[in-house]
PDB file of C-alpha atoms in Angstrom:
ATOM      1  CA  MET A 848      -3.499 -11.796  26.710  1.00 93.00           C
ATOM      2  CA  LYS A 849      -1.981  -8.324  26.886  1.00 96.00           C
ATOM      3  CA  PRO A 850       0.366  -6.700  24.341  1.00 97.00           C
ATOM      4  CA  SER A 851       3.636  -5.570  25.903  1.00 97.00           C
ATOM      5  CA  ARG A 852       3.034  -1.988  24.750  1.00 96.00           C
ATOM      6  CA  LYS A 853      -0.126  -1.849  26.864  1.00 97.00           C
ATOM      7  CA  TYR A 854       2.043  -2.127  29.989  1.00 97.00           C
ATOM      8  CA  LEU A 855       4.063   0.955  29.215  1.00 96.00           C
ATOM      9  CA  SER A 856       3.139   4.144  31.087  1.00 93.00           C
ATOM     10  CA  LEU A 857       0.499   2.402  33.213  1.00 96.00           C
ATOM     11  CA  PRO A 858       0.277   3.893  36.724  1.00 95.00           C
ATOM     12  CA  ILE A 859       1.501   1.632  39.541  1.00 96.00           C
ATOM     13  CA  ILE A 860      -0.753   1.664  42.599  1.00 96.00           C
ATOM     14  CA  SER A 861       0.157   0.494  46.088  1.00 95.00           C
ATOM     15  CA  LEU A 862      -2.944  -1.092  47.648  1.00 96.00           C
ATOM     16  CA  GLN A 863      -1.754  -0.905  51.259  1.00 95.00           C
ATOM     17  CA  GLU A 864      -0.724   2.747  51.137  1.00 93.00           C
ATOM     18  CA  GLY A 865      -3.389   3.719  48.632  1.00 94.00           C
ATOM     19  CA  GLN A 866      -1.086   5.811  46.528  1.00 92.00           C
ATOM     20  CA  GLN A 867       0.418   5.946  43.086  1.00 93.00           C
ATOM     21  CA  ILE A 868       4.109   5.211  43.276  1.00 91.00           C
ATOM     22  CA  GLY A 869       5.078   5.734  39.650  1.00 91.00           C
ATOM     23  CA  TYR A 870       4.601   4.529  36.105  1.00 93.00           C
ATOM     24  CA  VAL A 871       5.835   1.549  34.102  1.00 96.00           C
ATOM     25  CA  LYS A 872       8.977   2.602  32.235  1.00 94.00           C
ATOM     26  CA  SER A 873       9.960  -0.729  30.681  1.00 96.00           C
ATOM     27  CA  LEU A 874       9.803  -4.506  31.091  1.00 97.00           C
ATOM     28  CA  ILE A 875      12.583  -6.916  32.084  1.00 97.00           C
ATOM     29  CA  LEU A 876      12.544 -10.229  30.202  1.00 97.00           C
ATOM     30  CA  ASP A 877      13.808 -13.602  31.316  1.00 97.00           C
ATOM     31  CA  ALA A 878      14.786 -15.550  28.192  1.00 96.00           C
ATOM     32  CA  SER A 879      15.180 -18.838  30.066  1.00 96.00           C
ATOM     33  CA  THR A 880      11.557 -18.854  31.234  1.00 96.00           C
ATOM     34  CA  LYS A 881      10.125 -16.818  28.329  1.00 97.00           C
ATOM     35  CA  SER A 882       8.383 -14.512  30.760  1.00 98.00           C
ATOM     36  CA  LEU A 883       8.495 -11.071  32.383  1.00 98.00           C
ATOM     37  CA  ALA A 884      10.944 -10.982  35.286  1.00 97.00           C
ATOM     38  CA  ALA A 885      10.283  -7.470  36.530  1.00 97.00           C
ATOM     39  CA  ILE A 886       8.820  -4.052  35.864  1.00 97.00           C
ATOM     40  CA  VAL A 887      11.031  -0.981  35.746  1.00 95.00           C
ATOM     41  CA  VAL A 888       9.466   1.966  37.550  1.00 94.00           C
ATOM     42  CA  ASP A 889       9.761   5.410  35.988  1.00 87.00           C
ATOM     43  CA  PRO A 890      12.021   7.439  38.316  1.00 69.00           C
ATOM     44  CA  LYS A 891       9.739  10.446  37.889  1.00 66.00           C
ATOM     45  CA  GLY A 892       7.518   8.931  40.563  1.00 59.00           C
ATOM     46  CA  LEU A 893       8.236   8.950  44.292  1.00 65.00           C
ATOM     47  CA  PHE A 894      11.746   7.635  43.767  1.00 66.00           C
ATOM     48  CA  LYS A 895      14.681   9.682  42.546  1.00 69.00           C
ATOM     49  CA  ASP A 896      16.642   6.669  41.364  1.00 75.00           C
ATOM     50  CA  GLN A 897      15.529   3.731  39.217  1.00 80.00           C
ATOM     51  CA  ARG A 898      13.584   1.017  41.008  1.00 92.00           C
ATOM     52  CA  ILE A 899      12.120  -2.277  39.886  1.00 95.00           C
ATOM     53  CA  ILE A 900       9.262  -4.511  40.938  1.00 97.00           C
ATOM     54  CA  PRO A 901       9.667  -8.301  40.598  1.00 97.00           C
ATOM     55  CA  TYR A 902       6.762  -9.545  38.526  1.00 97.00           C
ATOM     56  CA  SER A 903       5.945 -12.052  41.262  1.00 96.00           C
ATOM     57  CA  LYS A 904       4.940  -9.063  43.417  1.00 97.00           C
ATOM     58  CA  VAL A 905       2.349  -7.812  40.942  1.00 97.00           C
ATOM     59  CA  VAL A 906      -1.195  -8.313  42.188  1.00 97.00           C
ATOM     60  CA  SER A 907      -3.087  -7.352  39.055  1.00 97.00           C
ATOM     61  CA  VAL A 908      -2.632  -5.811  35.630  1.00 97.00           C
ATOM     62  CA  GLY A 909      -5.686  -3.842  34.598  1.00 96.00           C
ATOM     63  CA  ASP A 910      -6.588  -1.660  31.665  1.00 94.00           C
ATOM     64  CA  ASP A 911      -5.821   1.515  33.592  1.00 96.00           C
ATOM     65  CA  ALA A 912      -3.293   0.560  36.278  1.00 97.00           C
ATOM     66  CA  ILE A 913      -1.038  -2.092  37.779  1.00 97.00           C
ATOM     67  CA  THR A 914      -1.432  -2.902  41.450  1.00 98.00           C
ATOM     68  CA  ILE A 915       0.998  -4.270  44.044  1.00 97.00           C
ATOM     69  CA  ASP A 916       0.451  -5.024  47.727  1.00 96.00           C
ATOM     70  CA  LYS A 917       2.736  -2.406  49.222  1.00 95.00           C
ATOM     71  CA  GLU A 918       5.358   0.165  48.430  1.00 92.00           C
ATOM     72  CA  SER A 919       8.167  -1.905  49.917  1.00 93.00           C
ATOM     73  CA  HIS A 920       7.939  -4.260  46.930  1.00 95.00           C
ATOM     74  CA  VAL A 921       9.512  -1.518  44.869  1.00 94.00           C
ATOM     75  CA  GLU A 922      13.253  -2.067  45.324  1.00 93.00           C
ATOM     76  CA  LYS A 923      16.648  -0.962  44.120  1.00 91.00           C
ATOM     77  CA  THR A 924      18.200  -3.249  41.502  1.00 90.00           C
ATOM     78  CA  SER A 925      21.252  -3.754  43.735  1.00 89.00           C
ATOM     79  CA  ASN A 926      18.992  -5.386  46.348  1.00 92.00           C
ATOM     80  CA  LEU A 927      17.880  -8.044  43.878  1.00 93.00           C
ATOM     81  CA  PRO A 928      21.038  -9.818  42.640  1.00 92.00           C
ATOM     82  CA  GLU A 929      18.995 -12.541  40.937  1.00 91.00           C
ATOM     83  CA  LEU A 930      17.574  -9.889  38.616  1.00 94.00           C
ATOM     84  CA  LEU A 931      20.678  -7.722  38.266  1.00 92.00           C
ATOM     85  CA  ASP A 932      22.054  -9.513  35.201  1.00 93.00           C
ATOM     86  CA  LEU A 933      18.660  -9.426  33.492  1.00 95.00           C
ATOM     87  CA  VAL A 934      18.375  -5.692  34.081  1.00 92.00           C
ATOM     88  CA  LYS A 935      21.846  -5.079  32.698  1.00 92.00           C
ATOM     89  CA  GLY A 936      21.210  -7.365  29.729  1.00 92.00           C
ATOM     90  CA  LYS A 937      18.320  -5.209  28.496  1.00 91.00           C
ATOM     91  CA  LEU A 938      16.945  -8.062  26.428  1.00 95.00           C
ATOM     92  CA  THR A 939      14.195  -7.086  24.024  1.00 96.00           C
ATOM     93  CA  ILE A 940      11.937  -8.946  21.614  1.00 97.00           C
ATOM     94  CA  ILE A 941      10.495  -6.173  19.456  1.00 97.00           C
ATOM     95  CA  GLY A 942      12.634  -5.529  16.404  1.00 96.00           C
ATOM     96  CA  THR A 943      14.524  -8.819  16.669  1.00 97.00           C
ATOM     97  CA  LYS A 944      14.830 -11.126  13.657  1.00 96.00           C
ATOM     98  CA  MET A 945      13.251 -14.578  13.940  1.00 96.00           C
ATOM     99  CA  VAL A 946      14.627 -17.673  12.184  1.00 95.00           C
ATOM    100  CA  THR A 947      13.949 -21.379  12.408  1.00 96.00           C
ATOM    101  CA  GLU A 948      16.471 -23.996  13.486  1.00 96.00           C
ATOM    102  CA  THR A 949      16.936 -24.836   9.813  1.00 95.00           C
ATOM    103  CA  GLY A 950      17.877 -21.233   9.003  1.00 94.00           C
ATOM    104  CA  LYS A 951      14.629 -20.059   7.403  1.00 93.00           C
ATOM    105  CA  THR A 952      13.720 -16.452   8.175  1.00 92.00           C
ATOM    106  CA  LEU A 953      10.192 -16.064   9.513  1.00 92.00           C
ATOM    107  CA  GLY A 954      10.332 -12.304   9.884  1.00 91.00           C
ATOM    108  CA  THR A 955      10.864  -9.618  12.492  1.00 94.00           C
ATOM    109  CA  ALA A 956       9.150  -9.506  15.882  1.00 96.00           C
ATOM    110  CA  GLU A 957       6.755  -6.574  16.041  1.00 95.00           C
ATOM    111  CA  GLU A 958       5.068  -7.304  19.366  1.00 97.00           C
ATOM    112  CA  TYR A 959       4.700  -9.968  22.026  1.00 98.00           C
ATOM    113  CA  TYR A 960       1.782 -10.886  24.228  1.00 98.00           C
ATOM    114  CA  VAL A 961       1.813 -11.673  27.922  1.00 98.00           C
ATOM    115  CA  ASP A 962      -0.449 -13.550  30.300  1.00 98.00           C
ATOM    116  CA  PRO A 963      -1.017 -10.809  32.930  1.00 97.00           C
ATOM    117  CA  LYS A 964      -1.506 -13.298  35.756  1.00 96.00           C
ATOM    118  CA  THR A 965       1.706 -15.243  35.283  1.00 96.00           C
ATOM    119  CA  GLY A 966       3.859 -12.883  33.222  1.00 97.00           C
ATOM    120  CA  GLU A 967       4.511 -15.668  30.702  1.00 98.00           C
ATOM    121  CA  ILE A 968       4.922 -14.753  27.030  1.00 98.00           C
ATOM    122  CA  THR A 969       2.194 -16.518  25.081  1.00 98.00           C
ATOM    123  CA  GLN A 970       2.884 -15.513  21.474  1.00 97.00           C
ATOM    124  CA  ILE A 971       4.943 -13.227  19.269  1.00 97.00           C
ATOM    125  CA  GLU A 972       3.659 -11.139  16.398  1.00 96.00           C
ATOM    126  CA  ILE A 973       5.893 -11.053  13.325  1.00 95.00           C
ATOM    127  CA  SER A 974       5.972  -9.522   9.857  1.00 88.00           C
ATOM    128  CA  GLY A 975       8.110  -9.785   6.716  1.00 77.00           C
ATOM    129  CA  GLY A 976      10.293 -12.813   5.997  1.00 64.00           C
ATOM    130  CA  LYS A 977       8.243 -15.730   4.750  1.00 58.00           C
ATOM    131  CA  LEU A 978       5.212 -13.442   4.547  1.00 55.00           C
ATOM    132  CA  GLU A 979       6.836 -10.822   2.365  1.00 51.00           C
ATOM    133  CA  GLY A 980       5.364 -10.568  -1.128  1.00 45.00           C
ATOM    134  CA  PHE A 981       2.136 -12.354  -0.281  1.00 43.00           C
ATOM    135  CA  LEU A 982       1.049 -11.255   3.155  1.00 47.00           C
ATOM    136  CA  SER A 983       1.597  -7.740   4.382  1.00 54.00           C
ATOM    137  CA  GLY A 984      -0.436  -8.001   7.564  1.00 64.00           C
ATOM    138  CA  LYS A 985       0.065  -9.784  10.862  1.00 81.00           C
ATOM    139  CA  ALA A 986       1.102 -13.299  11.775  1.00 92.00           C
ATOM    140  CA  TRP A 987       1.619 -14.909  15.155  1.00 95.00           C
ATOM    141  CA  ILE A 988       3.675 -17.772  16.483  1.00 96.00           C
ATOM    142  CA  ALA A 989       2.963 -19.419  19.831  1.00 97.00           C
ATOM    143  CA  ALA A 990       5.710 -19.157  22.442  1.00 97.00           C
ATOM    144  CA  GLU A 991       5.897 -22.935  22.692  1.00 97.00           C
ATOM    145  CA  TYR A 992       7.612 -22.991  19.277  1.00 98.00           C
ATOM    146  CA  ILE A 993      10.316 -20.561  20.419  1.00 98.00           C
ATOM    147  CA  THR A 994      13.507 -22.255  21.604  1.00 97.00           C
ATOM    148  CA  THR A 995      15.787 -19.252  22.152  1.00 97.00           C
ATOM    149  CA  ILE A 996      15.316 -15.530  22.690  1.00 97.00           C
ATOM    150  CA  GLY A 997      18.654 -13.853  22.022  1.00 97.00           C
ATOM    151  CA  HIS A 998      19.847 -10.294  21.622  1.00 95.00           C
ATOM    152  CA  ASP A 999      20.358 -10.673  17.872  1.00 96.00           C
ATOM    153  CA  VAL A1000      18.035 -13.494  16.865  1.00 98.00           C
ATOM    154  CA  ILE A1001      14.973 -15.324  18.120  1.00 98.00           C
ATOM    155  CA  VAL A1002      15.130 -19.018  17.218  1.00 98.00           C
ATOM    156  CA  ALA A1003      12.012 -21.071  16.474  1.00 97.00           C
ATOM    157  CA  ARG A1004      11.693 -24.806  15.990  1.00 97.00           C
ATOM    158  CA  LYS A1005      12.189 -26.237  12.529  1.00 94.00           C
ATOM    159  CA  GLU A1006       9.155 -26.084  10.266  1.00 92.00           C
ATOM    160  CA  SER A1007       7.592 -23.441  12.516  1.00 93.00           C
ATOM    161  CA  GLU A1008       6.518 -21.639   9.352  1.00 90.00           C
ATOM    162  CA  ASN A1009       3.788 -24.273   9.098  1.00 92.00           C
ATOM    163  CA  VAL A1010       2.219 -23.285  12.416  1.00 93.00           C
ATOM    164  CA  LEU A1011       1.983 -19.534  11.894  1.00 91.00           C
ATOM    165  CA  THR A1012      -1.412 -17.983  12.525  1.00 90.00           C
ATOM    166  CA  VAL A1013      -2.018 -15.463   9.764  1.00 85.00           C
ATOM    167  CA  ALA A1014      -4.642 -12.739   9.815  1.00 72.00           C
ATOM    168  CA  ASP A1015      -7.097 -13.039   6.915  1.00 59.00           C
ATOM    169  CA  LYS A1016      -7.001  -9.288   6.350  1.00 50.00           C
ATOM    170  CA  GLY A1017      -3.278  -9.505   5.857  1.00 43.00           C
ATOM    171  CA  ILE A1018      -3.449 -10.459   2.205  1.00 44.00           C
ATOM    172  CA  SER A1019      -1.451  -7.923   0.247  1.00 43.00           C
ATOM    173  CA  GLU A1020      -2.545  -6.171  -2.908  1.00 44.00           C
ATOM    174  CA  THR A1021       0.035  -8.168  -4.878  1.00 40.00           C
ATOM    175  CA  PHE A1022      -1.574 -11.420  -3.808  1.00 41.00           C
ATOM    176  CA  LYS A1023      -5.059 -10.032  -4.460  1.00 45.00           C
ATOM    177  CA  ASN A1024      -4.028  -8.901  -7.941  1.00 47.00           C
ATOM    178  CA  LEU A1025      -2.523 -12.311  -8.626  1.00 41.00           C
ATOM    179  CA  ILE A1026      -5.758 -14.027  -7.680  1.00 41.00           C
ATOM    180  CA  HIS A1027      -7.794 -11.523  -9.716  1.00 49.00           C
ATOM    181  CA  SER A1028      -5.571 -11.879 -12.786  1.00 47.00           C
ATOM    182  CA  THR A1029      -5.692 -15.658 -12.619  1.00 44.00           C
ATOM    183  CA  SER A1030      -9.471 -15.666 -12.247  1.00 48.00           C
ATOM    184  CA  HIS A1031      -9.868 -13.125 -15.066  1.00 51.00           C
ATOM    185  CA  LEU A1032      -7.619 -15.141 -17.355  1.00 50.00           C
ATOM    186  CA  ALA A1033      -9.518 -18.311 -16.577  1.00 47.00           C
ATOM    187  CA  SER A1034     -12.786 -16.497 -17.260  1.00 51.00           C
ATOM    188  CA  GLU A1035     -11.519 -15.166 -20.589  1.00 52.00           C
ATOM    189  CA  THR A1036     -10.208 -18.587 -21.578  1.00 48.00           C
ATOM    190  CA  THR A1037     -13.534 -20.208 -20.728  1.00 48.00           C
ATOM    191  CA  HIS A1038     -15.397 -17.560 -22.686  1.00 54.00           C
ATOM    192  CA  THR A1039     -13.104 -17.992 -25.693  1.00 51.00           C
ATOM    193  CA  ILE A1040     -13.456 -21.772 -25.704  1.00 47.00           C
ATOM    194  CA  SER A1041     -17.218 -21.451 -25.273  1.00 52.00           C
ATOM    195  CA  SER A1042     -17.443 -18.994 -28.173  1.00 57.00           C
ATOM    196  CA  TYR A1043     -15.318 -21.287 -30.347  1.00 49.00           C
ATOM    197  CA  PHE A1044     -17.566 -24.262 -29.767  1.00 49.00           C
ATOM    198  CA  LYS A1045     -20.675 -22.174 -30.329  1.00 56.00           C
ATOM    199  CA  LYS A1046     -19.334 -20.875 -33.669  1.00 57.00           C
ATOM    200  CA  ASP A1047     -18.150 -24.342 -34.675  1.00 55.00           C
ATOM    201  CA  LYS A1048     -21.511 -25.805 -33.806  1.00 54.00           C
ATOM    202  CA  ALA A1049     -23.348 -23.145 -35.794  1.00 56.00           C
ATOM    203  CA  LYS A1050     -21.059 -23.701 -38.774  1.00 55.00           C
ATOM    204  CA  THR A1051     -21.565 -27.469 -38.682  1.00 53.00           C
ATOM    205  CA  THR A1052     -25.330 -27.046 -38.411  1.00 54.00           C
ATOM    206  CA  ALA A1053     -25.388 -24.714 -41.432  1.00 53.00           C
ATOM    207  CA  GLN A1054     -23.317 -27.097 -43.509  1.00 55.00           C
ATOM    208  CA  THR A1055     -25.528 -30.032 -42.612  1.00 52.00           C
ATOM    209  CA  ALA A1056     -28.640 -28.073 -43.454  1.00 51.00           C
ATOM    210  CA  GLN A1057     -27.150 -27.069 -46.793  1.00 55.00           C
ATOM    211  CA  GLU A1058     -26.297 -30.645 -47.678  1.00 53.00           C
ATOM    212  CA  LYS A1059     -29.756 -31.951 -46.843  1.00 52.00           C
ATOM    213  CA  THR A1060     -31.837 -29.169 -48.419  1.00 51.00           C
ATOM    214  CA  PRO A1061     -33.669 -30.573 -51.554  1.00 51.00           C
ATOM    215  CA  ILE A1062     -33.800 -28.620 -54.816  1.00 49.00           C
ATOM    216  CA  ILE A1063     -37.370 -27.479 -55.327  1.00 48.00           C
ATOM    217  CA  ILE A1064     -38.642 -26.193 -58.691  1.00 47.00           C
ATOM    218  CA  SER A1065     -41.281 -23.618 -58.300  1.00 47.00           C
ATOM    219  CA  GLU A1066     -44.614 -24.381 -59.856  1.00 46.00           C
ATOM    220  CA  THR A1067     -44.686 -20.971 -61.469  1.00 44.00           C
ATOM    221  CA  GLU A1068     -41.526 -21.646 -63.322  1.00 45.00           C
ATOM    222  CA  THR A1069     -42.204 -22.532 -67.015  1.00 45.00           C
ATOM    223  CA  ILE A1070     -40.133 -24.691 -69.236  1.00 45.00           C
ATOM    224  CA  PRO A1071     -39.268 -22.786 -72.377  1.00 48.00           C
ATOM    225  CA  ALA A1072     -41.020 -24.195 -75.502  1.00 48.00           C
ATOM    226  CA  THR A1073     -38.919 -25.629 -78.269  1.00 46.00           C
ATOM    227  CA  ASP A1074     -39.560 -24.992 -81.991  1.00 47.00           C
ATOM    228  CA  GLU A1075     -41.961 -27.553 -83.392  1.00 45.00           C
ATOM    229  CA  THR A1076     -41.361 -28.959 -86.908  1.00 45.00           C
ATOM    230  CA  VAL A1077     -44.471 -29.924 -88.847  1.00 43.00           C
ATOM    231  CA  SER A1078     -43.844 -32.637 -91.375  1.00 44.00           C
ATOM    232  CA  GLU A1079     -45.794 -32.397 -94.606  1.00 47.00           C
ATOM    233  CA  ILE A1080     -47.458 -35.584 -95.720  1.00 45.00           C
ATOM    234  CA  PRO A1081     -46.960 -36.031 -99.422  1.00 48.00           C
ATOM    235  CA  VAL A1082     -50.135 -36.407-101.454  1.00 47.00           C
ATOM    236  CA  THR A1083     -50.004 -38.841-104.385  1.00 47.00           C
ATOM    237  CA  LYS A1084     -51.888 -37.646-107.308  1.00 47.00           C
ATOM    238  CA  GLU A1085     -53.485 -40.172-109.581  1.00 49.00           C
ATOM    239  CA  PRO A1086     -52.435 -39.830-113.244  1.00 48.00           C
ATOM    240  CA  LEU A1087     -54.933 -38.108-115.432  1.00 48.00           C
ATOM    241  CA  GLY A1088     -56.554 -40.101-118.204  1.00 42.00           C
TER     242      GLY A1088
END
């Protein structure tokens, strides 16, 4: 798949004449078929006035050039009435808001990708909308979910937000911070609870030990002596004489 921007400024080569006949100035879209209808040739080439090439006449789209069979495939717009309205319409995808059939904003189209062989649009890259606040990177929606490409709005099928392909690296700092804060809070909570149970366990153990510890009297400890009272035994004296 080729991004539309990669088409711009590519040299256009005529295979039969073996010459460069100009550069790609812009692309003509056909909303009804969701594909490229034609290529607008930069008038700074061999032609003084604007010319177009029907996409059906394109032989190949390479990394460095676009090729066509012969120069005669480059024609004036007035000679191609079936494309005249499309050229005048100047339909574009980039910068157009995308919403679902239920009125939910998906974002703004930033780029679209084309199958070079057929000219069919395969997917559209979007940003903002549903992604805003959580994902600041790229997301794509397949062309099969697009029902209408208009001048003001691109319409996608209902619930298309569920089929978006989101780049993993598109997670914003806000979302990262949210995840970090939640994890940190959970960690702190776990630590606090753990500490509580450890302290409670230690306290319970100490109390139990205190209750069960017997009172031991040291052998070296002496019992203070009490005052002893000696009773005198009376002696009976026999009477004299």
